[in-house]
Amino acid sequence: MPPKKRNTGAPLNKEIKQNNKVVSQVKEENSELSIDKHKDKDAEFVTLCEKLKVTDAVCDRAWTIWESVRTSMEIVLDTNKKLWGGCLFIAATDLDAITFTFTEAQKAVDLNVKQFSSLLKKMDVNMDTVSTKVNAAMSRLEKKYDVSRALFQRFEKTCSKIYVDASDSKGKDGAEAKRIIRSSWTLFLLAKGKVLQMDDDLVISFQLLMCVLEFYIRRCPASLLQQPYKTATNGISQSPPTRTSRRNHSKAKPRPPEVDLRLLETLCKENDCSIDEVKNVCLTSFSAFMDSMGLSGVEELPEASGLSKQYEDLYLKSKDFDGRLFLDHDETLQMCDIDLSQLERTPKKNQSGEEAVLKPPQTPVRAAMNSIQQLRIILNSASDEPSGILSVYFKNCTVDPSEEITRRVGHLGELFCQRFAQAVGQRCVEIGSQRFTLGVRLYYRVMESMLKSEEKRLSVQNFSKLLNDSTFHTSLLACALEVVMATYGGSSFKNGAFGSGGGGGGGSAAETDLSFPWILDVFQLAALDFYKVIESFIKAEPSLSLDMIKHLERCEHLVMESIAWRTGSPLFELLRQCREEGPGEQAEPPATLNQPLQHNHTAADLYLSPVRPSNRAPPPSDAQATPTSQATTHSPKHPRSTSLSLFYKKVYRLAYLRLNMMCSHLLNGHPELEPIMWTLFQHTLQHEYELMRDRHLDQLMMSAMYAICKVKNIDLRFKTIVTAYKSLPNTNQETFKRVLIRDGQYDSIIVFYNLVFMQRLKTNILQYASPRPPTLSPIPHIPCSPYKYPNSPLRVPGSNNVYVSPLKSNRMSPSVMTPRTRILVSIGESFGTSDKFQKINQMVNSSDWPLKRSLDGGSAPPKPLKRLRFDMDGQDEADGSKSSGKSTLIQKLAEMTSTRTRMQEQKLKDDANSVKKEEP
């Protein structure tokens, strides 16, 4: 049954010891390459090793990798040298013995960054060819390259608007402008490298670039400047740099940092960024950097050669790519083929003036600045303190939570700024403070919206238990901060988020990645608690962009896939208590899988009503709700936890969707296998949930697929499964390359299957080979997303595939309609007045679907819902009701389709008749 693989079982520890031994030898041995030791290798390969100054151990390791790759993939003769370069990069990174920069490796094998990355992916023919360590190193280089390239694109575009034409290098002004441009880019690279520990941070790097440009423009001769920068520098004393002043600038006494606000405002306006944020970076991070360089208060331009020498030292230390090569458009850092003018051009309206055409793709910098601007517009009017409405809610509580909320926000703010500075750079404390302030504003704004909805839903005003629950507040603030951090950071996620332990976010104190789940680690917040607030947060804040809704939805998936399953998570304690109640008790019985998933639980339900009430008892109000800590320690026999039940329902649905995608990729010819694989997968999650501890949902999925194919004699190898898995969205190579085996030891998915999964589930797996297999688990009901995306189509109640989109503009008014478009939208009857369309639009845009009854001409008001529905999508499913017959709207849509079909048929007949008449 187990798949064939080298080095399984006992050799695992042996291999780890051997790797440690090799690394220690590399550190002890001489860095000189001994040519005589490598006579058995290809002479050109040894020459390449000598050029890159690698050690003997790296040379040997790279040759071993080459021999493995050569036998596993098709190789063209002229790609040998390129593959050797990849092998040397892999070996040097794995052995912590990198003696060359990435640019040197690129030039030695004539590859740019993207080509080098693509080469490594092609070389990963076996799951152990390219380690997760190498993947992480290459991913970091790619991300830094993408950020640097985007910044240089904007730098070039901005400089073309600031300075006179620098392309005329023969002219005095052109040559001087070109020298200033090269010097300013080098100073920016130096500032980014020294100020930021996270030198792939796009937003702060761009703000530093604005500071550098302001510094140079202020000292630049007016004759070299274009408008509006020439006007913005009026009144600034400008003296052309002299050799004497440049030579003596290091001896000048530093003066307090000066920032020309008018010039900075012009730069920020031209580049769509916040003047407040750039000014903050200028007065803190940038001024501290200039002090360290001895450039504060100096009126002359710094010596370009001195800056280049300092950056050279930084570049050789970092061992990555040389950012100065952007200035020369070097092939190793070749630019994107898309013309910037096409990317940033304002979309033109069509001739009819009805609607703007689709916007072209934005540059990364412009996209980031737009997202930040939208967030700041929303939160600029919000307060850093509780509003008057919130204060009333606080006073209505049995125990006023005001002081505790203020104290908690202050404490978490200090913690956040401290950890932000550790991650980004010690000079960036104020930047962290600015972002925390935005998060606090969003936190209070969403809290107010939630409480208003709860008041309508429960008809109570005393939310004492909820508002005195520290976990609720910490989770809500963490969610608000995640929105802010994702807006500034590009909605990214930490690679291999499931890899480390800890109930919160894992990671070390020196973590330099602000991506989710960094915020959980900062606040020491359990992922399961953070998960409880996500759905209510999205529904309570209608201004969230589509990208941010998707980001939070992805955060929810990450929690369910792996983060909530880390050692120390409260999830395992809930599951243990559930199991202790008896063999029949389960987190969520399989029989409920094919039932619709209800989305009527709010954050208040999940935090304060963890125990599901019986069918006879009404849902408890906030005043009657029992905290989690009390509910889980009292009566030995109680209903299942609401939060645990809902969590497991969502996990089951996510798990099945992943399995379904994999089966559609690999097993189209064997549709009967999917329900069997799902049954094994679901059984594992239900009865062997300990296998999920510090592991990933997809690791169990791939193992279940392989196991069923084995017992059913279907030839499906792990290599094939992994190849298909790579093509799925939101996957990471660590998922199958670095799986927990035991006691902190990790290996590939194949070793996990052989030593852990198969050993634990052998008896259950073999049952599927017998003539009488176990009963199959129901296939989960997959609902639409509970989150109402802006301007997304709404499903018509009582239908399966009929959706209605909100009217975006009045371009379909009768005055601009053609005869054909009139018939297409008339729903089978004469156009008549606009009243009917206004009613349809009212129904679509309204949050209350029962308004559709008014279309039938009835005057009776719609019946009030028992509970307030945040999401009207699929409300009939959430209520457990189904439409007994076709609604009037459905009938009219059917009539519309029928009318359109008849028109098309008549048109075809008319065309045919006209053709016959024209024949000679």
mmCIF file of N, CA and C in Angstrom, residues 657-669 674 705 724 728:
data_model
loop_
_atom_site.group_PDB
_atom_site.id
_atom_site.type_symbol
_atom_site.label_atom_id
_atom_site.label_comp_id
_atom_site.label_asym_id
_atom_site.label_seq_id
_atom_site.Cartn_x
_atom_site.Cartn_y
_atom_site.Cartn_z
ATOM 1 N N LEU A 657 -14.761 21.133 -0.939
ATOM 2 C CA LEU A 657 -14.473 21.941 -2.126
ATOM 3 C C LEU A 657 -13.063 21.677 -2.633
ATOM 4 N N ARG A 658 -12.090 21.548 -1.716
ATOM 5 C CA ARG A 658 -10.716 21.248 -2.117
ATOM 6 C C ARG A 658 -10.642 19.877 -2.773
ATOM 7 N N LEU A 659 -11.279 18.901 -2.144
ATOM 8 C CA LEU A 659 -11.262 17.546 -2.696
ATOM 9 C C LEU A 659 -11.935 17.502 -4.058
ATOM 10 N N ASN A 660 -13.041 18.212 -4.187
ATOM 11 C CA ASN A 660 -13.773 18.233 -5.453
ATOM 12 C C ASN A 660 -12.918 18.822 -6.578
ATOM 13 N N MET A 661 -12.170 19.892 -6.273
ATOM 14 C CA MET A 661 -11.293 20.492 -7.280
ATOM 15 C C MET A 661 -10.189 19.525 -7.694
ATOM 16 N N MET A 662 -9.626 18.823 -6.723
ATOM 17 C CA MET A 662 -8.562 17.868 -7.036
ATOM 18 C C MET A 662 -9.086 16.710 -7.872
ATOM 19 N N CYS A 663 -10.259 16.209 -7.527
ATOM 20 C CA CYS A 663 -10.838 15.092 -8.283
ATOM 21 C C CYS A 663 -11.180 15.515 -9.708
ATOM 22 N N SER A 664 -11.640 16.753 -9.872
ATOM 23 C CA SER A 664 -11.953 17.213 -11.225
ATOM 24 C C SER A 664 -10.689 17.335 -12.064
ATOM 25 N N HIS A 665 -9.553 17.563 -11.425
ATOM 26 C CA HIS A 665 -8.286 17.642 -12.139
ATOM 27 C C HIS A 665 -7.752 16.254 -12.497
ATOM 28 N N LEU A 666 -7.944 15.293 -11.604
ATOM 29 C CA LEU A 666 -7.226 14.025 -11.725
ATOM 30 C C LEU A 666 -8.089 12.800 -12.014
ATOM 31 N N LEU A 667 -9.346 12.829 -11.610
ATOM 32 C CA LEU A 667 -10.140 11.587 -11.645
ATOM 33 C C LEU A 667 -11.467 11.765 -12.367
ATOM 34 N N ASN A 668 -11.454 12.484 -13.469
ATOM 35 C CA ASN A 668 -12.684 12.647 -14.240
ATOM 36 C C ASN A 668 -13.234 11.317 -14.732
ATOM 37 N N GLY A 669 -12.340 10.374 -14.976
ATOM 38 C CA GLY A 669 -12.774 9.067 -15.468
ATOM 39 C C GLY A 669 -13.257 8.138 -14.382
ATOM 40 N N GLU A 674 -14.823 9.893 -5.794
ATOM 41 C CA GLU A 674 -14.904 11.102 -4.986
ATOM 42 C C GLU A 674 -15.703 10.914 -3.696
ATOM 43 N N MET A 705 -6.841 10.811 -0.737
ATOM 44 C CA MET A 705 -6.932 10.513 -2.164
ATOM 45 C C MET A 705 -6.017 9.351 -2.535
ATOM 46 N N ALA A 724 -0.886 18.381 -9.486
ATOM 47 C CA ALA A 724 -2.222 18.970 -9.618
ATOM 48 C C ALA A 724 -2.488 19.965 -8.492
ATOM 49 N N LEU A 728 -3.787 24.561 -7.907
ATOM 50 C CA LEU A 728 -4.942 25.106 -7.183
ATOM 51 C C LEU A 728 -4.620 26.503 -6.655
#
